[in-house]
């Protein structure tokens, strides 16, 4: 795993934010619900790129090419995140999915593994914008000891190699730590490969 603080400077953060706003204008944030229980997650979600990660009560966790509410294809991936992947992922194939999670002040994400992909050779690259998130990351079992990182606006965090399947989550958001987003809160983008390269 690797934390790259301030991989995006302020101008880069503003550029990415404008790209995210454009994605959301076409592919609105939706409320993801948990498999079986149907309980809503606390984040709001959308995607960019050929595939997007979605979840709902009936069909569970999956990747699909279309928005679950509008039925439209996901918008193209922001150039800023493609550039970050190129610079930091150390992987020869481009990402296929860019999941965009929005955390309001009270949102969090429980410890989980990213394992709905066919291909674990590629890393997962995450980009944070807005208020600081307290990121918890451990090992390959739920019981492995964990450490905490403060993910600030512009930071990139990479889970690859041995750590590709490390458990991770967001304990909480530190409200008021950034003025990048007028509405407050935090965006996190995760870039993944989903399929094995042909
Ligand atoms: C995730 O695991 O999907 C999100 C991680 C984060 O918000 O930093
Ligand atoms: Fe994750």
Short mmCIF file of C-alpha atoms and ligand atoms in Angstrom, two decimals:
data_model
loop_
_atom_site.label_atom_id
_atom_site.label_comp_id
_atom_site.label_asym_id
_atom_site.label_seq_id
_atom_site.Cartn_x
_atom_site.Cartn_y
_atom_site.Cartn_z
CA UNK A 1 0.00 0.00 0.00
CA UNK A 2 1.15 3.53 -0.65
CA UNK A 3 -0.09 6.92 0.52
CA UNK A 4 0.79 9.79 -1.85
CA UNK A 5 -0.15 13.01 -0.03
CA UNK A 6 -1.03 15.94 -2.28
CA UNK A 7 -0.69 14.00 -5.54
CA UNK A 8 -3.08 16.68 -6.86
CA UNK A 9 -2.28 20.31 -6.08
CA UNK A 10 -5.07 22.86 -5.57
CA UNK A 11 -5.47 23.60 -9.28
CA UNK A 12 -5.60 19.85 -9.99
CA UNK A 13 -8.22 19.38 -7.26
CA UNK A 14 -10.37 22.15 -8.72
CA UNK A 15 -10.04 20.66 -12.20
CA UNK A 16 -11.06 17.21 -10.96
CA UNK A 17 -13.97 18.68 -9.01
CA UNK A 18 -15.27 20.33 -12.21
CA UNK A 19 -14.97 16.98 -14.00
CA UNK A 20 -16.90 15.26 -11.19
CA UNK A 21 -19.66 17.89 -11.32
CA UNK A 22 -19.96 17.23 -15.08
CA UNK A 23 -20.21 13.46 -14.48
CA UNK A 24 -22.91 13.98 -11.82
CA UNK A 25 -24.88 16.29 -14.16
CA UNK A 26 -25.26 13.32 -16.54
CA UNK A 27 -25.16 10.46 -14.03
CA UNK A 28 -26.76 11.70 -10.78
CA UNK A 29 -25.63 10.44 -7.39
CA UNK A 30 -27.86 7.53 -6.37
CA UNK A 31 -28.56 5.83 -3.03
CA UNK A 32 -26.85 2.42 -2.94
CA UNK A 33 -28.59 -0.26 -0.87
CA UNK A 34 -27.13 -3.35 0.77
CA UNK A 35 -27.71 -6.83 -0.62
CA UNK A 36 -30.57 -8.72 1.13
CA UNK A 37 -31.31 -6.14 3.89
CA UNK A 38 -31.91 -3.31 1.42
CA UNK A 39 -30.52 -0.88 4.02
CA UNK A 40 -29.16 2.29 2.41
CA UNK A 41 -25.42 2.92 2.59
CA UNK A 42 -24.52 6.31 4.05
CA UNK A 43 -22.55 7.40 0.96
CA UNK A 44 -24.13 8.60 -2.29
CA UNK A 45 -22.64 7.10 -5.41
CA UNK A 46 -22.12 7.36 -9.15
CA UNK A 47 -19.51 6.15 -11.66
CA UNK A 48 -17.56 7.07 -14.76
CA UNK A 49 -15.90 4.87 -17.37
CA UNK A 50 -16.97 1.72 -19.24
CA UNK A 51 -18.11 -0.06 -16.05
CA UNK A 52 -19.56 1.12 -12.76
CA UNK A 53 -19.91 -0.53 -9.36
CA UNK A 54 -23.49 -0.66 -8.08
CA UNK A 55 -25.41 -2.44 -5.35
CA UNK A 56 -29.04 -3.00 -4.43
CA UNK A 57 -31.19 -5.28 -2.30
CA UNK A 58 -32.19 -7.65 -5.12
CA UNK A 59 -29.06 -8.04 -7.22
CA UNK A 60 -26.27 -7.24 -4.74
CA UNK A 61 -22.77 -6.01 -5.56
CA UNK A 62 -21.87 -5.92 -9.25
CA UNK A 63 -20.37 -3.99 -12.13
CA UNK A 64 -22.55 -2.80 -14.99
CA UNK A 65 -22.24 -0.47 -17.97
CA UNK A 66 -25.36 1.57 -17.15
CA UNK A 67 -26.66 3.83 -14.37
CA UNK A 68 -29.21 1.92 -12.25
CA UNK A 69 -31.72 4.80 -12.23
CA UNK A 70 -31.35 6.50 -15.63
CA UNK A 71 -30.38 3.37 -17.59
CA UNK A 72 -27.78 5.46 -19.49
CA UNK A 73 -24.15 4.48 -20.07
CA UNK A 74 -21.73 5.97 -17.51
CA UNK A 75 -19.96 9.16 -18.69
CA UNK A 76 -16.31 8.89 -19.74
CA UNK A 77 -13.64 8.79 -17.07
CA UNK A 78 -12.20 12.20 -16.08
CA UNK A 79 -8.81 12.85 -17.72
CA UNK A 80 -7.36 13.88 -14.35
CA UNK A 81 -7.86 10.40 -12.90
CA UNK A 82 -6.54 8.69 -16.04
CA UNK A 83 -3.37 10.81 -15.66
CA UNK A 84 -3.05 9.85 -11.97
CA UNK A 85 -3.43 6.15 -12.88
CA UNK A 86 -0.74 6.51 -15.55
CA UNK A 87 1.62 8.22 -13.11
CA UNK A 88 0.99 6.18 -9.95
CA UNK A 89 -0.64 2.80 -10.63
CA UNK A 90 2.41 1.08 -12.13
CA UNK A 91 0.07 -1.03 -14.26
CA UNK A 92 0.13 -1.41 -18.06
CA UNK A 93 -3.66 -1.52 -18.64
CA UNK A 94 -6.09 1.38 -18.18
CA UNK A 95 -8.72 1.40 -15.42
CA UNK A 96 -12.24 0.31 -16.42
CA UNK A 97 -14.26 1.69 -13.51
CA UNK A 98 -14.18 4.95 -11.59
CA UNK A 99 -16.50 4.75 -8.59
CA UNK A 100 -17.38 8.17 -7.17
CA UNK A 101 -18.53 8.15 -3.55
CA UNK A 102 -19.84 11.28 -1.84
CA UNK A 103 -19.63 11.39 1.96
CA UNK A 104 -21.80 13.97 3.72
CA UNK A 105 -20.70 14.88 7.26
CA UNK A 106 -22.12 11.77 8.89
CA UNK A 107 -21.26 9.21 6.21
CA UNK A 108 -18.77 6.41 6.75
CA UNK A 109 -17.87 3.06 5.23
CA UNK A 110 -17.43 -0.18 7.15
CA UNK A 111 -14.35 -2.39 6.77
CA UNK A 112 -14.53 -4.38 3.52
CA UNK A 113 -12.41 -5.83 0.74
CA UNK A 114 -12.66 -4.72 -2.89
CA UNK A 115 -13.16 -8.15 -4.44
CA UNK A 116 -15.90 -7.90 -7.04
CA UNK A 117 -13.30 -7.66 -9.83
CA UNK A 118 -12.05 -10.59 -11.96
CA UNK A 119 -8.54 -9.21 -11.98
CA UNK A 120 -6.59 -8.55 -8.78
CA UNK A 121 -3.30 -7.96 -10.63
CA UNK A 122 -4.16 -4.30 -11.03
CA UNK A 123 -4.13 -2.06 -7.95
CA UNK A 124 -7.04 0.00 -6.65
CA UNK A 125 -6.17 3.70 -6.75
CA UNK A 126 -8.19 6.10 -4.62
CA UNK A 127 -8.30 9.89 -4.88
CA UNK A 128 -9.76 12.09 -2.12
CA UNK A 129 -11.28 15.58 -2.49
CA UNK A 130 -12.79 17.88 0.13
CA UNK A 131 -12.97 17.19 3.86
CA UNK A 132 -10.41 14.82 5.41
CA UNK A 133 -11.46 11.18 5.77
CA UNK A 134 -10.10 8.89 8.48
CA UNK A 135 -9.13 5.82 6.47
CA UNK A 136 -8.59 2.51 8.27
CA UNK A 137 -6.64 -0.25 6.56
CA UNK A 138 -5.61 -3.71 7.73
CA UNK A 139 -4.70 -7.03 6.16
CA UNK A 140 -6.32 -9.90 4.33
CA UNK A 141 -8.56 -10.96 7.20
CA UNK A 142 -11.14 -8.92 9.05
CA UNK A 143 -9.18 -9.54 12.25
CA UNK A 144 -5.80 -8.31 10.98
CA UNK A 145 -4.50 -5.29 12.90
CA UNK A 146 -5.37 -1.98 11.27
CA UNK A 147 -3.71 1.39 10.92
CA UNK A 148 -5.26 4.79 10.30
CA UNK A 149 -4.38 7.42 7.72
CA UNK A 150 -5.83 10.90 7.31
CA UNK A 151 -6.78 11.20 3.65
CA UNK A 152 -6.79 14.89 2.78
CA UNK A 153 -8.01 16.69 -0.31
CA UNK A 154 -5.63 15.82 -3.17
CA UNK A 155 -4.24 12.65 -1.58
CA UNK A 156 -3.96 9.36 -3.47
CA UNK A 157 -3.91 5.97 -1.76
CA UNK A 158 -2.95 2.80 -3.61
CA UNK A 159 -3.82 -0.78 -2.61
CA UNK A 160 -1.81 -3.15 -4.78
CA UNK A 161 0.26 -6.32 -4.80
CA UNK A 162 0.16 -8.04 -1.41
CA UNK A 163 -2.27 -5.40 -0.14
CA UNK A 164 -4.74 -5.53 -3.04
CA UNK A 165 -7.24 -7.41 -0.88
CA UNK A 166 -6.55 -5.59 2.39
CA UNK A 167 -9.63 -4.75 4.46
CA UNK A 168 -10.28 -1.00 4.52
CA UNK A 169 -12.96 1.55 5.34
CA UNK A 170 -13.69 5.12 6.39
CA UNK A 171 -14.26 5.69 10.12
CA UNK A 172 -15.47 9.26 9.75
CA UNK A 173 -15.18 12.56 7.96
CA UNK A 174 -13.64 15.60 9.65
CA UNK A 175 -16.18 18.32 8.80
CA UNK A 176 -14.82 21.76 7.97
CA UNK A 177 -11.26 20.63 7.14
CA UNK A 178 -11.45 21.75 3.49
CA UNK A 179 -13.24 24.54 1.65
CA UNK A 180 -12.97 22.90 -1.78
CA UNK A 181 -16.63 21.77 -1.79
CA UNK A 182 -19.24 24.50 -1.15
CA UNK A 183 -21.58 21.88 0.29
CA UNK A 184 -18.87 20.40 2.55
CA UNK A 185 -18.17 16.67 2.79
CA UNK A 186 -15.85 14.49 0.77
CA UNK A 187 -15.60 12.85 -2.63
CA UNK A 188 -13.56 9.67 -2.99
CA UNK A 189 -12.89 8.20 -6.41
CA UNK A 190 -11.65 4.63 -6.76
CA UNK A 191 -10.18 3.42 -10.01
CA UNK A 192 -10.18 -0.27 -10.76
CA UNK A 193 -9.70 -2.80 -13.47
CA UNK A 194 -12.62 -5.18 -13.53
CA UNK A 195 -11.90 -7.73 -16.30
CA UNK A 196 -8.74 -9.64 -17.12
CA UNK A 197 -7.01 -7.99 -20.06
CA UNK A 198 -7.74 -10.08 -23.20
C1 LIG B 1 -13.92 2.60 -0.74
O1 LIG B 1 -13.35 1.72 -0.12
O2 LIG B 1 -14.67 2.34 -1.70
C2 LIG B 1 -13.77 4.06 -0.39
C3 LIG B 1 -12.55 4.38 0.38
C4 LIG B 1 -12.48 5.85 0.67
O3 LIG B 1 -13.52 6.52 0.71
O4 LIG B 1 -11.38 6.38 0.88
FE1 LIG B 2 -13.21 -0.22 -0.99
#
